[in-house]
Short mmCIF file of C-alpha atoms in Angstrom, two decimals:
data_model
loop_
_atom_site.label_atom_id
_atom_site.label_comp_id
_atom_site.label_asym_id
_atom_site.label_seq_id
_atom_site.Cartn_x
_atom_site.Cartn_y
_atom_site.Cartn_z
CA MET A 1 -2.41 23.61 -47.91
CA LEU A 2 0.79 21.62 -48.30
CA ASP A 3 3.24 22.58 -51.02
CA ALA A 4 5.01 19.22 -50.94
CA GLY A 5 3.85 15.66 -51.61
CA PRO A 6 4.08 12.87 -51.62
CA LEU A 7 2.19 12.59 -54.90
CA TRP A 8 2.01 9.59 -57.21
CA ILE A 9 1.60 9.07 -60.94
CA THR A 10 -1.01 6.38 -60.45
CA GLU A 11 -2.00 5.72 -64.06
CA PHE A 12 -1.22 6.82 -67.60
CA MET A 13 -1.99 5.83 -71.18
CA ALA A 14 0.59 6.18 -73.97
CA ALA A 15 -1.63 5.04 -76.89
CA ASN A 16 -5.09 6.48 -76.28
CA LYS A 17 -7.16 5.47 -79.31
CA GLY A 18 -10.63 6.06 -77.93
CA VAL A 19 -10.72 5.72 -74.14
CA LEU A 20 -10.66 9.32 -72.87
CA ALA A 21 -11.26 12.45 -74.97
CA ASP A 22 -9.63 15.78 -74.12
CA ASP A 23 -11.28 19.22 -74.30
CA ASP A 24 -10.75 19.26 -78.09
CA ASN A 25 -12.57 15.94 -78.34
CA ALA A 26 -9.25 14.39 -79.38
CA TYR A 27 -7.83 11.19 -77.88
CA SER A 28 -4.52 12.36 -76.45
CA ASP A 29 -2.20 10.46 -74.15
CA TRP A 30 -2.99 11.16 -70.51
CA ILE A 31 -1.39 11.07 -67.05
CA GLU A 32 -3.24 10.70 -63.75
CA ILE A 33 -1.74 12.11 -60.54
CA HIS A 34 -3.00 11.15 -57.08
CA ASN A 35 -2.73 12.92 -53.74
CA PRO A 36 -2.85 10.15 -51.09
CA THR A 37 -2.58 12.53 -48.13
CA GLU A 38 -5.25 13.92 -45.82
CA ALA A 39 -4.73 17.51 -46.97
CA PRO A 40 -4.86 19.38 -50.31
CA VAL A 41 -1.52 19.61 -52.11
CA SER A 42 -0.53 22.49 -54.39
CA LEU A 43 1.13 21.55 -57.68
CA ASP A 44 2.21 25.12 -58.38
CA GLY A 45 5.75 24.96 -59.76
CA TRP A 46 5.93 21.14 -59.98
CA TYR A 47 7.02 19.46 -63.22
CA LEU A 48 6.17 16.54 -65.48
CA THR A 49 8.80 15.14 -67.81
CA ASP A 50 9.47 12.25 -70.14
CA ASP A 51 13.19 12.96 -70.22
CA SER A 52 15.46 12.06 -67.31
CA ASP A 53 17.98 14.63 -68.58
CA GLU A 54 15.37 17.42 -68.59
CA LEU A 55 13.47 17.21 -65.30
CA THR A 56 11.86 20.66 -65.73
CA LYS A 57 10.37 19.95 -69.15
CA TRP A 58 6.77 21.00 -68.38
CA GLN A 59 5.74 23.07 -65.35
CA PHE A 60 2.37 23.00 -63.59
CA PRO A 61 0.43 26.23 -63.07
CA ALA A 62 -1.21 27.13 -59.75
CA VAL A 63 -3.50 24.11 -59.40
CA SER A 64 -4.04 21.79 -56.45
CA ILE A 65 -5.29 18.28 -55.75
CA ASP A 66 -7.77 17.72 -52.93
CA ALA A 67 -7.03 15.25 -50.15
CA GLY A 68 -7.35 11.78 -51.64
CA GLY A 69 -8.04 13.35 -55.03
CA TYR A 70 -6.85 12.88 -58.61
CA LEU A 71 -5.82 15.17 -61.47
CA THR A 72 -5.65 14.17 -65.14
CA VAL A 73 -3.17 15.92 -67.44
CA PHE A 74 -3.19 15.24 -71.18
CA ALA A 75 0.25 14.48 -72.65
CA SER A 76 -0.71 15.96 -76.03
CA ASP A 77 2.20 18.30 -76.87
CA LYS A 78 -0.34 21.18 -76.88
CA ASP A 79 1.31 22.91 -73.87
CA ARG A 80 -1.70 24.44 -72.11
CA THR A 81 -1.25 25.75 -68.57
CA ASP A 82 -4.41 27.72 -67.84
CA PRO A 83 -5.24 26.64 -64.25
CA ALA A 84 -8.96 27.11 -64.96
CA ALA A 85 -8.91 24.78 -67.99
CA THR A 86 -7.78 21.29 -68.93
CA LEU A 87 -4.02 20.93 -68.66
CA HIS A 88 -1.83 19.69 -71.52
CA THR A 89 1.91 18.99 -71.41
CA ASN A 90 4.41 20.02 -74.08
CA PHE A 91 5.26 16.38 -74.83
CA LYS A 92 3.58 13.15 -75.84
CA LEU A 93 4.18 9.70 -74.40
CA THR A 94 5.83 6.96 -76.42
CA SER A 95 3.95 3.66 -76.45
CA ASP A 96 7.24 1.83 -77.04
CA GLY A 97 8.15 2.69 -73.44
CA GLU A 98 10.12 5.60 -71.98
CA TYR A 99 10.86 7.59 -68.86
CA LEU A 100 8.09 9.44 -66.99
CA ALA A 101 8.46 11.47 -63.80
CA LEU A 102 6.74 13.91 -61.48
CA VAL A 103 9.30 16.40 -60.13
CA ARG A 104 9.13 18.78 -57.18
CA PRO A 105 9.43 22.58 -57.58
CA ASP A 106 13.17 22.52 -56.90
CA GLY A 107 13.56 20.89 -60.31
CA VAL A 108 15.75 18.15 -58.87
CA THR A 109 13.78 16.02 -56.44
CA ILE A 110 11.74 13.26 -58.11
CA SER A 111 8.46 12.63 -56.30
CA HIS A 112 7.60 9.58 -58.42
CA ASP A 113 8.92 8.14 -61.65
CA TYR A 114 8.80 5.19 -64.03
CA ASP A 115 12.29 4.35 -65.27
CA THR A 116 11.29 3.13 -67.79
CA PHE A 117 7.73 1.95 -68.37
CA PRO A 118 7.30 -1.04 -70.73
CA PRO A 119 5.80 -1.00 -74.25
CA LEU A 120 2.03 -0.48 -74.09
CA ALA A 121 -0.70 -1.64 -76.45
CA ASP A 122 -3.42 0.65 -77.75
CA ASN A 123 -5.96 1.71 -75.11
CA VAL A 124 -4.04 -0.07 -72.33
CA SER A 125 -3.08 2.00 -69.30
CA PHE A 126 -0.17 1.42 -66.94
CA GLY A 127 0.36 2.43 -63.32
CA LEU A 128 0.05 1.45 -59.70
CA PRO A 129 -2.23 -1.41 -58.61
CA GLY A 130 -5.09 -0.83 -56.21
CA ARG A 131 -4.82 -1.45 -52.50
CA PRO A 132 -4.88 -5.12 -51.44
CA ASP A 133 -7.61 -4.34 -48.91
CA ASP A 134 -10.01 -4.40 -51.87
CA LEU A 135 -9.00 -7.89 -52.99
CA THR A 136 -11.13 -10.93 -52.22
CA TYR A 137 -10.49 -14.56 -53.11
CA HIS A 138 -12.34 -17.85 -53.25
CA VAL A 139 -11.15 -21.42 -53.77
CA PRO A 140 -13.78 -22.87 -56.13
CA THR A 141 -15.37 -26.25 -55.51
CA SER A 142 -17.75 -28.43 -57.50
CA ALA A 143 -20.62 -26.36 -56.10
CA ASP A 144 -19.37 -23.40 -58.13
CA ALA A 145 -19.38 -25.24 -61.46
CA GLY A 146 -22.48 -23.46 -62.70
CA LEU A 147 -21.06 -19.97 -62.24
CA GLY A 148 -18.97 -19.94 -65.37
CA LEU A 149 -17.48 -16.46 -65.61
CA GLY A 150 -20.32 -14.88 -63.67
CA TRP A 151 -18.00 -14.24 -60.71
CA THR A 152 -16.00 -11.79 -62.85
CA ALA A 153 -18.94 -9.40 -63.31
CA GLY A 154 -18.73 -6.01 -61.64
CA GLY A 155 -21.93 -6.47 -59.63
CA TYR A 156 -21.16 -9.98 -58.41
CA ASP A 157 -21.74 -10.41 -54.67
CA ASP A 158 -18.41 -11.56 -53.23
CA SER A 159 -19.24 -10.61 -49.63
CA ALA A 160 -18.88 -14.24 -48.55
CA TRP A 161 -15.39 -14.51 -50.07
CA SER A 162 -12.24 -14.15 -48.01
CA GLY A 163 -10.12 -11.02 -48.03
CA ALA A 164 -6.38 -10.81 -48.53
CA SER A 165 -4.35 -9.59 -45.58
CA SER A 166 -1.66 -6.96 -45.94
CA SER A 167 0.03 -4.23 -43.99
CA SER A 168 1.72 -1.00 -44.89
CA VAL A 169 3.32 -0.63 -41.44
CA HIS A 170 6.97 -1.65 -41.41
CA ILE A 171 10.07 -1.49 -39.26
CA THR A 172 12.34 0.58 -41.50
CA GLU A 173 15.46 1.21 -39.42
CA ILE A 174 17.15 0.03 -36.21
CA GLY A 175 20.10 1.81 -34.63
CA THR A 176 22.39 -0.32 -32.50
CA GLY A 177 24.91 2.29 -31.40
CA THR A 178 24.50 5.06 -28.83
CA PRO A 179 21.63 5.72 -28.59
CA ASP A 180 19.72 2.62 -29.69
CA TYR A 181 16.64 3.53 -31.69
CA ILE A 182 13.90 2.18 -33.96
CA GLU A 183 11.81 3.65 -36.78
CA ILE A 184 8.39 2.37 -37.78
CA GLN A 185 6.61 3.79 -40.84
CA ASN A 186 3.16 3.66 -42.36
CA LEU A 187 4.09 3.46 -46.03
CA ALA A 188 0.52 3.80 -47.29
CA GLY A 189 -1.37 6.86 -48.41
CA THR A 190 -4.16 6.17 -45.92
CA ALA A 191 -4.30 6.02 -42.14
CA VAL A 192 -3.96 2.65 -40.40
CA ASP A 193 -5.90 1.80 -37.24
CA THR A 194 -3.19 0.58 -34.85
CA SER A 195 -5.35 0.37 -31.73
CA GLY A 196 -4.12 -2.53 -29.62
CA TRP A 197 -0.93 -2.98 -31.67
CA THR A 198 2.33 -3.76 -29.88
CA LEU A 199 6.00 -3.25 -30.60
CA ALA A 200 8.15 -5.98 -29.05
CA MET A 201 11.95 -5.93 -28.97
CA LYS A 202 14.59 -8.41 -27.83
CA ARG A 203 17.66 -7.05 -26.05
CA SER A 204 20.95 -8.16 -27.54
CA TYR A 205 22.76 -8.77 -24.30
CA SER A 206 20.19 -11.42 -23.31
CA THR A 207 21.34 -14.12 -25.74
CA PRO A 208 18.48 -16.70 -25.81
CA ILE A 209 15.99 -15.80 -28.54
CA ASN A 210 13.01 -16.13 -26.15
CA ASP A 211 12.55 -14.67 -22.63
CA PRO A 212 13.98 -12.90 -20.71
CA GLY A 213 14.91 -9.49 -22.05
CA ILE A 214 11.83 -8.67 -24.16
CA VAL A 215 10.45 -5.13 -24.07
CA GLU A 216 6.84 -4.43 -25.09
CA VAL A 217 5.32 -1.01 -25.85
CA ALA A 218 1.92 -0.08 -27.27
CA LEU A 219 1.65 1.80 -30.54
CA PRO A 220 -0.61 4.86 -30.75
CA SER A 221 -4.20 4.28 -31.84
CA VAL A 222 -3.60 5.41 -35.43
CA MET A 223 -0.68 5.83 -37.83
CA TYR A 224 -1.31 8.57 -40.34
CA PRO A 225 -0.36 8.41 -44.05
CA GLY A 226 3.42 8.37 -44.31
CA GLN A 227 3.79 8.75 -40.56
CA ILE A 228 7.01 7.67 -38.91
CA LEU A 229 7.38 6.66 -35.29
CA PHE A 230 10.92 7.24 -34.01
CA ARG A 231 12.03 6.09 -30.59
CA ASN A 232 15.38 5.84 -28.81
CA ASN A 233 16.38 4.54 -25.40
CA LEU A 234 17.34 7.96 -24.07
CA ALA A 235 14.03 9.86 -24.30
CA ASN A 236 10.67 8.70 -22.95
CA ASN A 237 8.37 9.49 -25.83
CA TRP A 238 7.61 8.57 -29.40
CA ARG A 239 8.37 11.29 -31.91
CA PHE A 240 6.19 11.87 -34.95
CA ASP A 241 6.26 13.66 -38.25
CA LEU A 242 3.31 15.49 -39.85
CA ALA A 243 2.55 17.22 -36.52
CA HIS A 244 1.05 14.09 -34.93
CA ARG A 245 2.29 13.74 -31.35
CA ASP A 246 0.36 11.95 -28.67
CA THR A 247 1.45 8.87 -26.69
CA GLN A 248 4.28 8.84 -24.13
CA LEU A 249 5.98 5.43 -24.21
CA ASP A 250 9.14 3.81 -22.86
CA LEU A 251 11.82 2.08 -24.90
CA ALA A 252 14.46 0.68 -22.58
CA THR A 253 16.37 -1.76 -24.73
CA SER A 254 19.97 -2.24 -25.83
CA TRP A 255 21.05 -3.66 -29.19
CA TYR A 256 24.47 -4.57 -30.58
CA ALA A 257 25.24 -4.97 -34.28
CA VAL A 258 27.84 -7.68 -33.63
CA MET A 259 25.44 -9.72 -31.48
CA SER A 260 21.82 -10.75 -32.05
CA GLY A 261 18.38 -9.27 -31.58
CA TRP A 262 14.91 -8.94 -33.03
CA ALA A 263 11.97 -6.57 -33.18
CA LEU A 264 8.40 -7.11 -34.33
CA VAL A 265 5.09 -5.33 -34.68
CA LEU A 266 2.00 -7.28 -33.60
CA ASP A 267 -1.57 -6.25 -34.43
CA ASP A 268 -4.60 -6.49 -32.14
CA GLN A 269 -5.43 -9.98 -33.45
CA GLY A 270 -2.01 -11.43 -32.65
CA VAL A 271 -0.78 -11.33 -36.26
CA VAL A 272 2.87 -10.41 -36.82
CA VAL A 273 2.70 -7.33 -39.05
CA ASP A 274 6.47 -7.05 -39.48
CA LEU A 275 9.58 -8.75 -38.08
CA VAL A 276 13.30 -8.25 -38.37
CA ALA A 277 15.90 -10.49 -36.72
CA TRP A 278 19.68 -10.50 -36.89
CA GLY A 279 22.58 -12.57 -35.58
CA TYR A 280 20.66 -15.81 -35.03
CA THR A 281 20.88 -19.00 -37.04
CA GLU A 282 17.87 -20.14 -39.01
CA ALA A 283 17.36 -22.94 -36.49
CA GLU A 284 17.43 -20.48 -33.58
CA LEU A 285 14.85 -18.23 -35.25
CA ALA A 286 12.61 -21.26 -35.80
CA MET A 287 12.61 -21.67 -32.00
CA LEU A 288 11.08 -18.23 -31.46
CA ASP A 289 8.02 -18.82 -29.28
CA VAL A 290 7.06 -15.94 -26.99
CA THR A 291 3.94 -14.39 -25.55
CA ILE A 292 3.37 -10.78 -26.65
CA ASN A 293 0.37 -8.84 -25.38
CA GLY A 294 -1.32 -12.12 -24.48
CA PHE A 295 -0.72 -13.76 -27.90
CA GLN A 296 1.60 -16.64 -28.65
CA VAL A 297 4.03 -15.48 -31.33
CA THR A 298 6.35 -17.50 -33.57
CA ALA A 299 8.33 -16.67 -36.70
CA ASP A 300 6.71 -19.43 -38.79
CA THR A 301 4.89 -17.19 -41.30
CA ALA A 302 6.58 -13.88 -40.49
CA TRP A 303 10.10 -14.61 -41.79
CA LEU A 304 11.63 -16.78 -44.49
CA GLY A 305 15.08 -18.38 -44.21
CA ALA A 306 18.00 -17.25 -42.09
CA PRO A 307 17.97 -13.91 -40.21
CA VAL A 308 20.17 -10.98 -41.17
CA PRO A 309 23.79 -11.82 -40.27
CA SER A 310 25.42 -9.83 -37.50
CA SER A 311 27.52 -6.88 -38.58
CA THR A 312 31.12 -8.07 -38.69
CA SER A 313 32.45 -4.51 -38.60
CA GLY A 314 30.20 -3.17 -35.89
CA THR A 315 28.40 -0.90 -38.38
CA PRO A 316 25.49 0.22 -36.22
CA ILE A 317 22.46 0.87 -38.47
CA LEU A 318 20.20 -1.88 -39.83
CA SER A 319 18.24 -0.27 -42.69
CA ARG A 320 15.39 -1.52 -44.85
CA VAL A 321 16.11 -1.45 -48.58
CA GLY A 322 14.23 -2.13 -51.82
CA THR A 323 10.65 -1.49 -52.92
CA SER A 324 9.06 -4.76 -51.82
CA ASP A 325 8.89 -6.63 -48.53
CA HIS A 326 10.02 -10.25 -48.84
CA ASP A 327 10.11 -11.10 -45.11
CA ASP A 328 13.71 -12.24 -45.40
CA ALA A 329 17.28 -11.07 -44.88
CA GLY A 330 17.37 -9.41 -48.30
CA ASP A 331 15.13 -6.62 -47.00
CA PHE A 332 17.85 -5.16 -44.74
CA VAL A 333 21.46 -4.04 -44.91
CA TRP A 334 23.96 -2.82 -42.30
CA GLU A 335 24.99 0.78 -42.90
CA ALA A 336 27.28 3.29 -41.28
CA PRO A 337 25.66 6.43 -39.82
CA SER A 338 25.60 9.49 -42.06
CA TYR A 339 26.70 11.86 -39.30
CA ALA A 340 30.05 12.52 -37.66
CA TRP A 341 29.35 11.60 -34.06
CA TRP A 342 26.67 9.55 -32.33
CA SER A 343 25.65 11.05 -29.01
CA SER A 344 22.57 11.89 -26.99
CA SER A 345 22.70 15.45 -28.31
CA SER A 346 22.49 14.22 -31.90
CA VAL A 347 18.96 12.99 -31.25
CA THR A 348 17.67 16.54 -30.87
CA THR A 349 19.75 18.19 -33.60
CA GLY A 350 18.44 16.08 -36.45
CA SER A 351 21.50 14.05 -37.41
CA ILE A 352 20.21 10.47 -37.33
CA GLY A 353 19.49 8.93 -40.71
CA ALA A 354 19.33 10.57 -44.13
CA PRO A 355 17.13 13.51 -45.24
CA ASN A 356 13.76 12.31 -46.50
CA PRO A 357 12.23 14.48 -49.26
CA ASP A 358 8.91 12.61 -49.16
CA LEU A 359 7.94 13.99 -45.74
CA ALA A 360 6.35 17.37 -45.17
CA GLY A 361 7.01 19.65 -42.26
CA ALA A 362 9.84 20.29 -39.85
CA PHE A 363 10.41 16.65 -39.01
CA ALA A 364 12.26 16.10 -42.29
CA THR A 365 14.42 19.22 -42.06
CA THR A 366 14.98 20.49 -38.52
CA ASP A 367 14.10 17.47 -36.42
CA THR A 368 15.40 13.91 -36.52
CA SER A 369 15.69 12.88 -40.17
CA LEU A 370 14.55 9.51 -41.46
CA GLY A 371 16.41 6.85 -43.35
CA PHE A 372 13.77 5.35 -45.64
CA THR A 373 11.64 6.85 -48.41
CA PRO A 374 7.94 6.02 -48.03
CA TYR A 375 5.47 5.38 -50.83
CA SER A 376 7.84 3.06 -52.67
CA VAL A 377 6.03 1.36 -55.52
CA GLY A 378 4.80 -2.04 -54.43
CA ARG A 379 5.18 -1.71 -50.67
CA ASP A 380 1.59 -1.22 -49.63
CA THR A 381 0.32 -3.42 -52.47
CA ARG A 382 1.86 -6.67 -51.34
CA ILE A 383 -0.39 -9.60 -50.49
CA GLN A 384 0.72 -11.84 -47.66
CA THR A 385 -2.10 -14.34 -47.51
CA ASP A 386 -0.99 -17.98 -47.42
CA LEU A 387 -3.59 -19.97 -49.39
CA SER A 388 -1.95 -23.38 -49.14
CA VAL A 389 -4.28 -24.64 -46.43
CA ALA A 390 -7.41 -23.34 -48.18
CA MET A 391 -6.40 -24.91 -51.50
CA GLN A 392 -5.06 -28.24 -50.26
CA ASP A 393 -7.22 -31.16 -51.47
CA VAL A 394 -9.76 -28.66 -52.85
CA ASN A 395 -8.49 -27.04 -56.05
CA SER A 396 -5.26 -26.03 -57.73
CA SER A 397 -6.76 -22.68 -58.70
CA ILE A 398 -8.25 -19.68 -56.94
CA TRP A 399 -10.59 -16.90 -58.05
CA MET A 400 -9.61 -13.34 -57.12
CA ARG A 401 -11.54 -10.10 -57.44
CA ARG A 402 -10.27 -6.54 -57.10
CA GLU A 403 -12.14 -3.32 -57.72
CA PHE A 404 -10.67 -1.07 -60.44
#
């Protein structure tokens, strides 16, 4: 059983007036915690707090959450910690909005927080949205006029509707010094089938944006929840966290921060899952037209606006930032390395990137550290479906359904 997360506060209610009764048959505020991993997680010694200046306000007893499971704690101010009974915190939530956090046993590291949540009406919960995989949409036509609001019913058959496309797999960091490296992360709490997916990279010293100088490697058949693929151009294998190690792959590319380059992840249907480009003009990026794994690939729908500018100072790390993916230059910044010297030996001593508290196991502490925190709110809930073609000359509105 893991003793570290990541865990999420997925939902809470700060003005419960009749939605969920506690073990005293009273309607107390409540907090729902989710374990998105594939293994049980112990909450023994973790904390909940509504005060950013008092992170250890209420401590969990020896309870655990099953893989993919949920735990409800009542924020009732009754302070009950019997692990065999319903749990109650020593504070209540404020419906006017306040701070709320889940804190790791060290009393310092915040696993997930809301800083601050907005004012909430009676019997209205707040939290994380569901996964976009569950969303379907339909552009209504005159043939649907008789439906009224029937399509909003829970049992409505929407199997013929279209589904929204999304991906939780992102390029999170590129190193352009010595060695060159790339990180790819699955930022979701569920595994992603990456069979037939391809990583393609453009070498900086080959200046045209298209061929030659493109390196292609296959991704492993699955990326596990929170899993990070790290690869440099000195070793001949992917490296994994969470004890998942399988495919031996080559990465023989060279990048330069002061020049130009790009990298992309392509799925088995030829869809660009993620793209980052730097040093090109917007017009040059619009000319991207290459064949990757048998698919014709362009940047038309994968990137918006100009690429990331080259680093004027030679700062070697291109890092993803923020909690949402906008497919534009605002998603990345150039950063200096957080270690004293960049050498081939540093790859094996764990000095690349910053420590990542949201990863379990030795990969985050004694192996190569990672530079991006997974499970950021909003990352795996983005919807990337372009509906302009479906809606053109049909309707100015769409219907969308998502299971709650």
